[in-house]
């Protein structure tokens, strides 16, 4: 019984090996294949690169706008603190402002 089970396992593993595949390799001139000698590539690659560059610029623009907004908020907060300090010092009679 054990011998029969081992034979069937061994046979099934050899059958799977017959269906093994390799990774698809792109040849020169295929759409999406790397360009020869650092050329610009095909229209698909140029369009894809332009799309990626645009998306990156948009994200950077959004981040920059958020930073500018945060900077303005911080400046307003600092101005409030400065006004508060001036008000306290006037009431204490220290410096004459």
PDB file of N, CA and C in Angstrom:
ATOM      1  N   UNK A   1       0.821  -1.186   0.000  1.00  0.00           N
ATOM      2  CA  UNK A   1       0.000   0.000   0.000  1.00  0.00           C
ATOM      3  C   UNK A   1       0.869   1.256   0.000  1.00  0.00           C
ATOM      4  N   UNK A   2       1.875   1.281   0.859  1.00  0.00           N
ATOM      5  CA  UNK A   2       2.765   2.428   0.916  1.00  0.00           C
ATOM      6  C   UNK A   2       3.520   2.588  -0.396  1.00  0.00           C
ATOM      7  N   UNK A   3       3.937   1.462  -0.964  1.00  0.00           N
ATOM      8  CA  UNK A   3       4.664   1.512  -2.225  1.00  0.00           C
ATOM      9  C   UNK A   3       3.776   2.094  -3.330  1.00  0.00           C
ATOM     10  N   UNK A   4       2.530   1.766  -3.373  1.00  0.00           N
ATOM     11  CA  UNK A   4       1.620   2.293  -4.403  1.00  0.00           C
ATOM     12  C   UNK A   4       1.419   3.785  -4.215  1.00  0.00           C
ATOM     13  N   UNK A   5       1.301   4.215  -2.983  1.00  0.00           N
ATOM     14  CA  UNK A   5       1.103   5.640  -2.720  1.00  0.00           C
ATOM     15  C   UNK A   5       2.331   6.438  -3.155  1.00  0.00           C
ATOM     16  N   UNK A   6       3.504   5.912  -2.885  1.00  0.00           N
ATOM     17  CA  UNK A   6       4.727   6.607  -3.283  1.00  0.00           C
ATOM     18  C   UNK A   6       4.857   6.678  -4.796  1.00  0.00           C
ATOM     19  N   UNK A   7       4.459   5.614  -5.487  1.00  0.00           N
ATOM     20  CA  UNK A   7       4.531   5.611  -6.946  1.00  0.00           C
ATOM     21  C   UNK A   7       3.598   6.662  -7.540  1.00  0.00           C
ATOM     22  N   UNK A   8       2.402   6.779  -6.998  1.00  0.00           N
ATOM     23  CA  UNK A   8       1.467   7.771  -7.546  1.00  0.00           C
ATOM     24  C   UNK A   8       1.953   9.188  -7.277  1.00  0.00           C
ATOM     25  N   UNK A   9       2.559   9.442  -6.120  1.00  0.00           N
ATOM     26  CA  UNK A   9       3.100  10.761  -5.810  1.00  0.00           C
ATOM     27  C   UNK A   9       4.255  11.082  -6.746  1.00  0.00           C
ATOM     28  N   UNK A  10       5.106  10.110  -6.985  1.00  0.00           N
ATOM     29  CA  UNK A  10       6.242  10.328  -7.878  1.00  0.00           C
ATOM     30  C   UNK A  10       5.776  10.592  -9.302  1.00  0.00           C
ATOM     31  N   UNK A  11       4.753   9.886  -9.756  1.00  0.00           N
ATOM     32  CA  UNK A  11       4.245  10.103 -11.111  1.00  0.00           C
ATOM     33  C   UNK A  11       3.606  11.486 -11.261  1.00  0.00           C
ATOM     34  N   UNK A  12       2.847  11.901 -10.235  1.00  0.00           N
ATOM     35  CA  UNK A  12       2.169  13.192 -10.342  1.00  0.00           C
ATOM     36  C   UNK A  12       3.170  14.349 -10.351  1.00  0.00           C
ATOM     37  N   UNK A  13       4.304  14.204  -9.652  1.00  0.00           N
ATOM     38  CA  UNK A  13       5.292  15.289  -9.656  1.00  0.00           C
ATOM     39  C   UNK A  13       5.995  15.393 -11.002  1.00  0.00           C
ATOM     40  N   UNK A  14       6.180  14.292 -11.689  1.00  0.00           N
ATOM     41  CA  UNK A  14       6.822  14.367 -13.002  1.00  0.00           C
ATOM     42  C   UNK A  14       5.874  14.960 -14.030  1.00  0.00           C
ATOM     43  N   UNK A  15       4.580  14.765 -13.866  1.00  0.00           N
ATOM     44  CA  UNK A  15       3.621  15.346 -14.797  1.00  0.00           C
ATOM     45  C   UNK A  15       3.597  16.864 -14.678  1.00  0.00           C
ATOM     46  N   UNK A  16       3.703  17.369 -13.485  1.00  0.00           N
ATOM     47  CA  UNK A  16       3.697  18.818 -13.292  1.00  0.00           C
ATOM     48  C   UNK A  16       4.909  19.474 -13.941  1.00  0.00           C
ATOM     49  N   UNK A  17       6.022  18.780 -13.933  1.00  0.00           N
ATOM     50  CA  UNK A  17       7.231  19.355 -14.511  1.00  0.00           C
ATOM     51  C   UNK A  17       7.077  19.581 -16.012  1.00  0.00           C
ATOM     52  N   UNK A  18       6.245  18.799 -16.661  1.00  0.00           N
ATOM     53  CA  UNK A  18       6.029  18.946 -18.089  1.00  0.00           C
ATOM     54  C   UNK A  18       5.296  20.233 -18.438  1.00  0.00           C
ATOM     55  N   UNK A  19       4.560  20.811 -17.483  1.00  0.00           N
ATOM     56  CA  UNK A  19       3.799  22.024 -17.735  1.00  0.00           C
ATOM     57  C   UNK A  19       4.483  23.278 -17.199  1.00  0.00           C
ATOM     58  N   UNK A  20       5.730  23.175 -16.805  1.00  0.00           N
ATOM     59  CA  UNK A  20       6.445  24.322 -16.278  1.00  0.00           C
ATOM     60  C   UNK A  20       6.621  25.365 -17.380  1.00  0.00           C
ATOM     61  N   UNK A  21       6.499  26.609 -16.999  1.00  0.00           N
ATOM     62  CA  UNK A  21       6.674  27.690 -17.967  1.00  0.00           C
ATOM     63  C   UNK A  21       7.783  28.606 -17.508  1.00  0.00           C
ATOM     64  N   UNK A  22       8.272  29.392 -18.406  1.00  0.00           N
ATOM     65  CA  UNK A  22       9.305  30.363 -18.074  1.00  0.00           C
ATOM     66  C   UNK A  22       8.712  31.753 -18.155  1.00  0.00           C
ATOM     67  N   UNK A  23       9.403  32.691 -17.573  1.00  0.00           N
ATOM     68  CA  UNK A  23       8.947  34.080 -17.630  1.00  0.00           C
ATOM     69  C   UNK A  23       9.036  34.575 -19.066  1.00  0.00           C
ATOM     70  N   UNK A  24       8.075  35.395 -19.453  1.00  0.00           N
ATOM     71  CA  UNK A  24       8.061  35.914 -20.826  1.00  0.00           C
ATOM     72  C   UNK A  24       9.160  36.963 -20.975  1.00  0.00           C
ATOM     73  N   UNK A  25       9.959  36.798 -21.965  1.00  0.00           N
ATOM     74  CA  UNK A  25      11.028  37.751 -22.238  1.00  0.00           C
ATOM     75  C   UNK A  25      10.603  38.637 -23.406  1.00  0.00           C
ATOM     76  N   UNK A  26      10.811  39.925 -23.264  1.00  0.00           N
ATOM     77  CA  UNK A  26      10.465  40.842 -24.346  1.00  0.00           C
ATOM     78  C   UNK A  26      11.624  40.928 -25.323  1.00  0.00           C
ATOM     79  N   UNK A  27      11.298  40.920 -26.562  1.00  0.00           N
ATOM     80  CA  UNK A  27      12.339  41.077 -27.564  1.00  0.00           C
ATOM     81  C   UNK A  27      12.336  42.514 -28.059  1.00  0.00           C
ATOM     82  N   UNK A  28      13.346  42.874 -28.745  1.00  0.00           N
ATOM     83  CA  UNK A  28      13.465  44.245 -29.241  1.00  0.00           C
ATOM     84  C   UNK A  28      12.292  44.571 -30.147  1.00  0.00           C
ATOM     85  N   UNK A  29      11.710  45.728 -29.931  1.00  0.00           N
ATOM     86  CA  UNK A  29      10.607  46.169 -30.764  1.00  0.00           C
ATOM     87  C   UNK A  29       9.237  45.873 -30.183  1.00  0.00           C
ATOM     88  N   UNK A  30       9.159  45.039 -29.143  1.00  0.00           N
ATOM     89  CA  UNK A  30       7.869  44.773 -28.505  1.00  0.00           C
ATOM     90  C   UNK A  30       7.398  46.024 -27.774  1.00  0.00           C
ATOM     91  N   UNK A  31       6.089  46.184 -27.701  1.00  0.00           N
ATOM     92  CA  UNK A  31       5.544  47.317 -26.968  1.00  0.00           C
ATOM     93  C   UNK A  31       5.898  47.176 -25.500  1.00  0.00           C
ATOM     94  N   UNK A  32       6.513  48.207 -24.941  1.00  0.00           N
ATOM     95  CA  UNK A  32       6.919  48.184 -23.547  1.00  0.00           C
ATOM     96  C   UNK A  32       8.308  47.625 -23.323  1.00  0.00           C
ATOM     97  N   UNK A  33       8.978  47.147 -24.370  1.00  0.00           N
ATOM     98  CA  UNK A  33      10.328  46.623 -24.220  1.00  0.00           C
ATOM     99  C   UNK A  33      11.286  47.783 -23.962  1.00  0.00           C
ATOM    100  N   UNK A  34      12.346  47.546 -23.217  1.00  0.00           N
ATOM    101  CA  UNK A  34      13.291  48.624 -22.969  1.00  0.00           C
ATOM    102  C   UNK A  34      13.932  49.092 -24.275  1.00  0.00           C
ATOM    103  N   UNK A  35      14.165  50.390 -24.401  1.00  0.00           N
ATOM    104  CA  UNK A  35      14.739  50.904 -25.646  1.00  0.00           C
ATOM    105  C   UNK A  35      16.199  50.482 -25.804  1.00  0.00           C
ATOM    106  N   UNK A  36      16.620  50.410 -27.052  1.00  0.00           N
ATOM    107  CA  UNK A  36      18.016  50.074 -27.332  1.00  0.00           C
ATOM    108  C   UNK A  36      18.890  51.290 -27.070  1.00  0.00           C
ATOM    109  N   UNK A  37      20.006  51.076 -26.452  1.00  0.00           N
ATOM    110  CA  UNK A  37      21.030  52.104 -26.261  1.00  0.00           C
ATOM    111  C   UNK A  37      20.479  53.394 -25.661  1.00  0.00           C
ATOM    112  N   UNK A  38      19.538  53.290 -24.757  1.00  0.00           N
ATOM    113  CA  UNK A  38      19.034  54.459 -24.041  1.00  0.00           C
ATOM    114  C   UNK A  38      18.211  55.409 -24.871  1.00  0.00           C
ATOM    115  N   UNK A  39      17.591  54.928 -25.929  1.00  0.00           N
ATOM    116  CA  UNK A  39      16.733  55.777 -26.753  1.00  0.00           C
ATOM    117  C   UNK A  39      15.459  56.146 -26.012  1.00  0.00           C
ATOM    118  N   UNK A  40      14.595  56.886 -26.676  1.00  0.00           N
ATOM    119  CA  UNK A  40      13.385  57.346 -26.021  1.00  0.00           C
ATOM    120  C   UNK A  40      12.343  56.254 -25.865  1.00  0.00           C
ATOM    121  N   UNK A  41      12.384  55.223 -26.610  1.00  0.00           N
ATOM    122  CA  UNK A  41      11.399  54.160 -26.507  1.00  0.00           C
ATOM    123  C   UNK A  41      10.223  54.423 -27.432  1.00  0.00           C
ATOM    124  N   UNK A  42       9.232  53.593 -27.324  1.00  0.00           N
ATOM    125  CA  UNK A  42       8.075  53.737 -28.205  1.00  0.00           C
ATOM    126  C   UNK A  42       7.077  54.749 -27.636  1.00  0.00           C
ATOM    127  N   UNK A  43       6.027  55.002 -28.380  1.00  0.00           N
ATOM    128  CA  UNK A  43       5.033  56.008 -27.986  1.00  0.00           C
ATOM    129  C   UNK A  43       4.352  55.627 -26.678  1.00  0.00           C
ATOM    130  N   UNK A  44       4.128  54.341 -26.470  1.00  0.00           N
ATOM    131  CA  UNK A  44       3.489  53.901 -25.230  1.00  0.00           C
ATOM    132  C   UNK A  44       4.341  54.273 -24.027  1.00  0.00           C
ATOM    133  N   UNK A  45       5.637  54.034 -24.112  1.00  0.00           N
ATOM    134  CA  UNK A  45       6.531  54.351 -22.993  1.00  0.00           C
ATOM    135  C   UNK A  45       6.594  55.848 -22.753  1.00  0.00           C
ATOM    136  N   UNK A  46       6.650  56.636 -23.806  1.00  0.00           N
ATOM    137  CA  UNK A  46       6.694  58.098 -23.636  1.00  0.00           C
ATOM    138  C   UNK A  46       5.408  58.600 -23.001  1.00  0.00           C
ATOM    139  N   UNK A  47       4.282  58.084 -23.442  1.00  0.00           N
ATOM    140  CA  UNK A  47       2.990  58.502 -22.891  1.00  0.00           C
ATOM    141  C   UNK A  47       2.888  58.090 -21.415  1.00  0.00           C
ATOM    142  N   UNK A  48       3.341  56.893 -21.096  1.00  0.00           N
ATOM    143  CA  UNK A  48       3.298  56.406 -19.718  1.00  0.00           C
ATOM    144  C   UNK A  48       4.194  57.254 -18.817  1.00  0.00           C
ATOM    145  N   UNK A  49       5.382  57.585 -19.303  1.00  0.00           N
ATOM    146  CA  UNK A  49       6.295  58.424 -18.518  1.00  0.00           C
ATOM    147  C   UNK A  49       5.701  59.806 -18.308  1.00  0.00           C
ATOM    148  N   UNK A  50       5.094  60.376 -19.335  1.00  0.00           N
ATOM    149  CA  UNK A  50       4.473  61.690 -19.204  1.00  0.00           C
ATOM    150  C   UNK A  50       3.338  61.648 -18.192  1.00  0.00           C
ATOM    151  N   UNK A  51       2.563  60.584 -18.207  1.00  0.00           N
ATOM    152  CA  UNK A  51       1.459  60.437 -17.258  1.00  0.00           C
ATOM    153  C   UNK A  51       1.975  60.322 -15.829  1.00  0.00           C
ATOM    154  N   UNK A  52       3.020  59.545 -15.632  1.00  0.00           N
ATOM    155  CA  UNK A  52       3.609  59.401 -14.300  1.00  0.00           C
ATOM    156  C   UNK A  52       4.197  60.716 -13.816  1.00  0.00           C
ATOM    157  N   UNK A  53       4.902  61.432 -14.695  1.00  0.00           N
ATOM    158  CA  UNK A  53       5.475  62.724 -14.322  1.00  0.00           C
ATOM    159  C   UNK A  53       4.391  63.717 -13.922  1.00  0.00           C
ATOM    160  N   UNK A  54       3.288  63.720 -14.665  1.00  0.00           N
ATOM    161  CA  UNK A  54       2.175  64.624 -14.354  1.00  0.00           C
ATOM    162  C   UNK A  54       1.587  64.302 -12.986  1.00  0.00           C
ATOM    163  N   UNK A  55       1.397  63.018 -12.701  1.00  0.00           N
ATOM    164  CA  UNK A  55       0.830  62.609 -11.410  1.00  0.00           C
ATOM    165  C   UNK A  55       1.757  63.009 -10.269  1.00  0.00           C
ATOM    166  N   UNK A  56       3.052  62.846 -10.466  1.00  0.00           N
ATOM    167  CA  UNK A  56       4.020  63.216  -9.434  1.00  0.00           C
ATOM    168  C   UNK A  56       3.989  64.718  -9.201  1.00  0.00           C
ATOM    169  N   UNK A  57       3.939  65.498 -10.266  1.00  0.00           N
ATOM    170  CA  UNK A  57       3.887  66.954 -10.121  1.00  0.00           C
ATOM    171  C   UNK A  57       2.622  67.394  -9.392  1.00  0.00           C
ATOM    172  N   UNK A  58       1.500  66.739  -9.679  1.00  0.00           N
ATOM    173  CA  UNK A  58       0.245  67.093  -9.008  1.00  0.00           C
ATOM    174  C   UNK A  58       0.337  66.805  -7.509  1.00  0.00           C
ATOM    175  N   UNK A  59       0.910  65.659  -7.131  1.00  0.00           N
ATOM    176  CA  UNK A  59       1.065  65.338  -5.705  1.00  0.00           C
ATOM    177  C   UNK A  59       1.997  66.330  -5.029  1.00  0.00           C
ATOM    178  N   UNK A  60       3.088  66.683  -5.699  1.00  0.00           N
ATOM    179  CA  UNK A  60       4.010  67.662  -5.127  1.00  0.00           C
ATOM    180  C   UNK A  60       3.332  69.017  -4.961  1.00  0.00           C
ATOM    181  N   UNK A  61       2.510  69.389  -5.928  1.00  0.00           N
ATOM    182  CA  UNK A  61       1.785  70.657  -5.857  1.00  0.00           C
ATOM    183  C   UNK A  61       0.828  70.663  -4.669  1.00  0.00           C
ATOM    184  N   UNK A  62       0.115  69.557  -4.470  1.00  0.00           N
ATOM    185  CA  UNK A  62      -0.808  69.448  -3.347  1.00  0.00           C
ATOM    186  C   UNK A  62      -0.063  69.549  -2.020  1.00  0.00           C
ATOM    187  N   UNK A  63       1.079  68.864  -1.920  1.00  0.00           N
ATOM    188  CA  UNK A  63       1.872  68.918  -0.692  1.00  0.00           C
ATOM    189  C   UNK A  63       2.375  70.335  -0.426  1.00  0.00           C
ATOM    190  N   UNK A  64       2.800  71.017  -1.490  1.00  0.00           N
ATOM    191  CA  UNK A  64       3.280  72.380  -1.344  1.00  0.00           C
ATOM    192  C   UNK A  64       2.168  73.308  -0.866  1.00  0.00           C
ATOM    193  N   UNK A  65       0.965  73.128  -1.413  1.00  0.00           N
ATOM    194  CA  UNK A  65      -0.170  73.951  -0.984  1.00  0.00           C
ATOM    195  C   UNK A  65      -0.496  73.692   0.491  1.00  0.00           C
ATOM    196  N   UNK A  66      -0.426  72.454   0.917  1.00  0.00           N
ATOM    197  CA  UNK A  66      -0.686  72.131   2.318  1.00  0.00           C
ATOM    198  C   UNK A  66       0.369  72.763   3.221  1.00  0.00           C
ATOM    199  N   UNK A  67       1.635  72.722   2.788  1.00  0.00           N
ATOM    200  CA  UNK A  67       2.698  73.331   3.584  1.00  0.00           C
ATOM    201  C   UNK A  67       2.525  74.845   3.683  1.00  0.00           C
ATOM    202  N   UNK A  68       2.136  75.474   2.572  1.00  0.00           N
ATOM    203  CA  UNK A  68       1.908  76.918   2.597  1.00  0.00           C
ATOM    204  C   UNK A  68       0.766  77.277   3.542  1.00  0.00           C
ATOM    205  N   UNK A  69      -0.298  76.484   3.515  1.00  0.00           N
ATOM    206  CA  UNK A  69      -1.432  76.725   4.405  1.00  0.00           C
ATOM    207  C   UNK A  69      -1.005  76.589   5.855  1.00  0.00           C
ATOM    208  N   UNK A  70      -0.237  75.549   6.154  1.00  0.00           N
ATOM    209  CA  UNK A  70       0.239  75.325   7.524  1.00  0.00           C
ATOM    210  C   UNK A  70       1.159  76.455   7.964  1.00  0.00           C
ATOM    211  N   UNK A  71       1.987  76.953   7.044  1.00  0.00           N
ATOM    212  CA  UNK A  71       2.879  78.059   7.365  1.00  0.00           C
ATOM    213  C   UNK A  71       2.087  79.318   7.711  1.00  0.00           C
ATOM    214  N   UNK A  72       1.046  79.600   6.959  1.00  0.00           N
ATOM    215  CA  UNK A  72       0.203  80.758   7.247  1.00  0.00           C
ATOM    216  C   UNK A  72      -0.479  80.620   8.603  1.00  0.00           C
ATOM    217  N   UNK A  73      -0.942  79.417   8.913  1.00  0.00           N
ATOM    218  CA  UNK A  73      -1.559  79.179  10.215  1.00  0.00           C
ATOM    219  C   UNK A  73      -0.558  79.402  11.342  1.00  0.00           C
ATOM    220  N   UNK A  74       0.666  78.945  11.153  1.00  0.00           N
ATOM    221  CA  UNK A  74       1.700  79.127  12.171  1.00  0.00           C
ATOM    222  C   UNK A  74       2.044  80.608  12.354  1.00  0.00           C
ATOM    223  N   UNK A  75       2.117  81.344  11.241  1.00  0.00           N
ATOM    224  CA  UNK A  75       2.393  82.782  11.324  1.00  0.00           C
ATOM    225  C   UNK A  75       1.282  83.500  12.086  1.00  0.00           C
ATOM    226  N   UNK A  76       0.024  83.144  11.815  1.00  0.00           N
ATOM    227  CA  UNK A  76      -1.096  83.758  12.513  1.00  0.00           C
ATOM    228  C   UNK A  76      -1.042  83.434  13.999  1.00  0.00           C
ATOM    229  N   UNK A  77      -0.692  82.207  14.339  1.00  0.00           N
ATOM    230  CA  UNK A  77      -0.585  81.816  15.741  1.00  0.00           C
ATOM    231  C   UNK A  77       0.531  82.590  16.437  1.00  0.00           C
ATOM    232  N   UNK A  78       1.663  82.724  15.773  1.00  0.00           N
ATOM    233  CA  UNK A  78       2.771  83.489  16.354  1.00  0.00           C
ATOM    234  C   UNK A  78       2.384  84.955  16.561  1.00  0.00           C
ATOM    235  N   UNK A  79       1.639  85.507  15.632  1.00  0.00           N
ATOM    236  CA  UNK A  79       1.187  86.894  15.769  1.00  0.00           C
ATOM    237  C   UNK A  79       0.246  87.031  16.970  1.00  0.00           C
ATOM    238  N   UNK A  80      -0.644  86.064  17.156  1.00  0.00           N
ATOM    239  CA  UNK A  80      -1.538  86.081  18.315  1.00  0.00           C
ATOM    240  C   UNK A  80      -0.746  86.009  19.615  1.00  0.00           C
ATOM    241  N   UNK A  81       0.258  85.161  19.651  1.00  0.00           N
ATOM    242  CA  UNK A  81       1.086  85.053  20.852  1.00  0.00           C
ATOM    243  C   UNK A  81       1.843  86.344  21.119  1.00  0.00           C
ATOM    244  N   UNK A  82       2.373  86.942  20.063  1.00  0.00           N
ATOM    245  CA  UNK A  82       3.096  88.198  20.213  1.00  0.00           C
ATOM    246  C   UNK A  82       2.165  89.299  20.721  1.00  0.00           C
ATOM    247  N   UNK A  83       0.965  89.377  20.190  1.00  0.00           N
ATOM    248  CA  UNK A  83      -0.012  90.367  20.659  1.00  0.00           C
ATOM    249  C   UNK A  83      -0.377  90.125  22.115  1.00  0.00           C
ATOM    250  N   UNK A  84      -0.525  88.883  22.483  1.00  0.00           N
ATOM    251  CA  UNK A  84      -0.860  88.544  23.859  1.00  0.00           C
ATOM    252  C   UNK A  84       0.265  88.949  24.812  1.00  0.00           C
ATOM    253  N   UNK A  85       1.502  88.690  24.413  1.00  0.00           N
ATOM    254  CA  UNK A  85       2.654  89.079  25.242  1.00  0.00           C
ATOM    255  C   UNK A  85       2.701  90.591  25.396  1.00  0.00           C
ATOM    256  N   UNK A  86       2.466  91.333  24.305  1.00  0.00           N
ATOM    257  CA  UNK A  86       2.459  92.799  24.372  1.00  0.00           C
ATOM    258  C   UNK A  86       1.370  93.297  25.315  1.00  0.00           C
ATOM    259  N   UNK A  87       0.218  92.671  25.268  1.00  0.00           N
ATOM    260  CA  UNK A  87      -0.899  93.071  26.128  1.00  0.00           C
ATOM    261  C   UNK A  87      -0.559  92.841  27.601  1.00  0.00           C
ATOM    262  N   UNK A  88       0.067  91.706  27.891  1.00  0.00           N
ATOM    263  CA  UNK A  88       0.436  91.389  29.277  1.00  0.00           C
ATOM    264  C   UNK A  88       1.484  92.369  29.785  1.00  0.00           C
ATOM    265  N   UNK A  89       2.475  92.666  28.972  1.00  0.00           N
ATOM    266  CA  UNK A  89       3.537  93.572  29.433  1.00  0.00           C
ATOM    267  C   UNK A  89       3.012  94.992  29.622  1.00  0.00           C
ATOM    268  N   UNK A  90       2.037  95.427  28.836  1.00  0.00           N
ATOM    269  CA  UNK A  90       1.455  96.758  29.020  1.00  0.00           C
ATOM    270  C   UNK A  90       0.706  96.840  30.344  1.00  0.00           C
ATOM    271  N   UNK A  91      -0.011  95.796  30.685  1.00  0.00           N
ATOM    272  CA  UNK A  91      -0.792  95.784  31.921  1.00  0.00           C
ATOM    273  C   UNK A  91       0.088  95.701  33.160  1.00  0.00           C
ATOM    274  N   UNK A  92       1.265  95.155  33.029  1.00  0.00           N
ATOM    275  CA  UNK A  92       2.143  95.009  34.188  1.00  0.00           C
ATOM    276  C   UNK A  92       2.905  96.281  34.489  1.00  0.00           C
ATOM    277  N   UNK A  93       2.951  97.177  33.579  1.00  0.00           N
ATOM    278  CA  UNK A  93       3.635  98.437  33.821  1.00  0.00           C
ATOM    279  C   UNK A  93       5.134  98.346  33.652  1.00  0.00           C
ATOM    280  N   UNK A  94       5.616  97.313  32.998  1.00  0.00           N
ATOM    281  CA  UNK A  94       7.046  97.157  32.771  1.00  0.00           C
ATOM    282  C   UNK A  94       7.519  98.185  31.772  1.00  0.00           C
ATOM    283  N   UNK A  95       7.638  97.811  30.557  1.00  0.00           N
ATOM    284  CA  UNK A  95       8.046  98.744  29.508  1.00  0.00           C
ATOM    285  C   UNK A  95       6.858  99.619  29.115  1.00  0.00           C
ATOM    286  N   UNK A  96       7.145 100.805  28.659  1.00  0.00           N
ATOM    287  CA  UNK A  96       6.079 101.687  28.198  1.00  0.00           C
ATOM    288  C   UNK A  96       6.027 101.598  26.690  1.00  0.00           C
ATOM    289  N   UNK A  97       5.066 100.852  26.206  1.00  0.00           N
ATOM    290  CA  UNK A  97       4.930 100.652  24.756  1.00  0.00           C
ATOM    291  C   UNK A  97       3.920 101.578  24.188  1.00  0.00           C
TER     292      UNK A  97
END
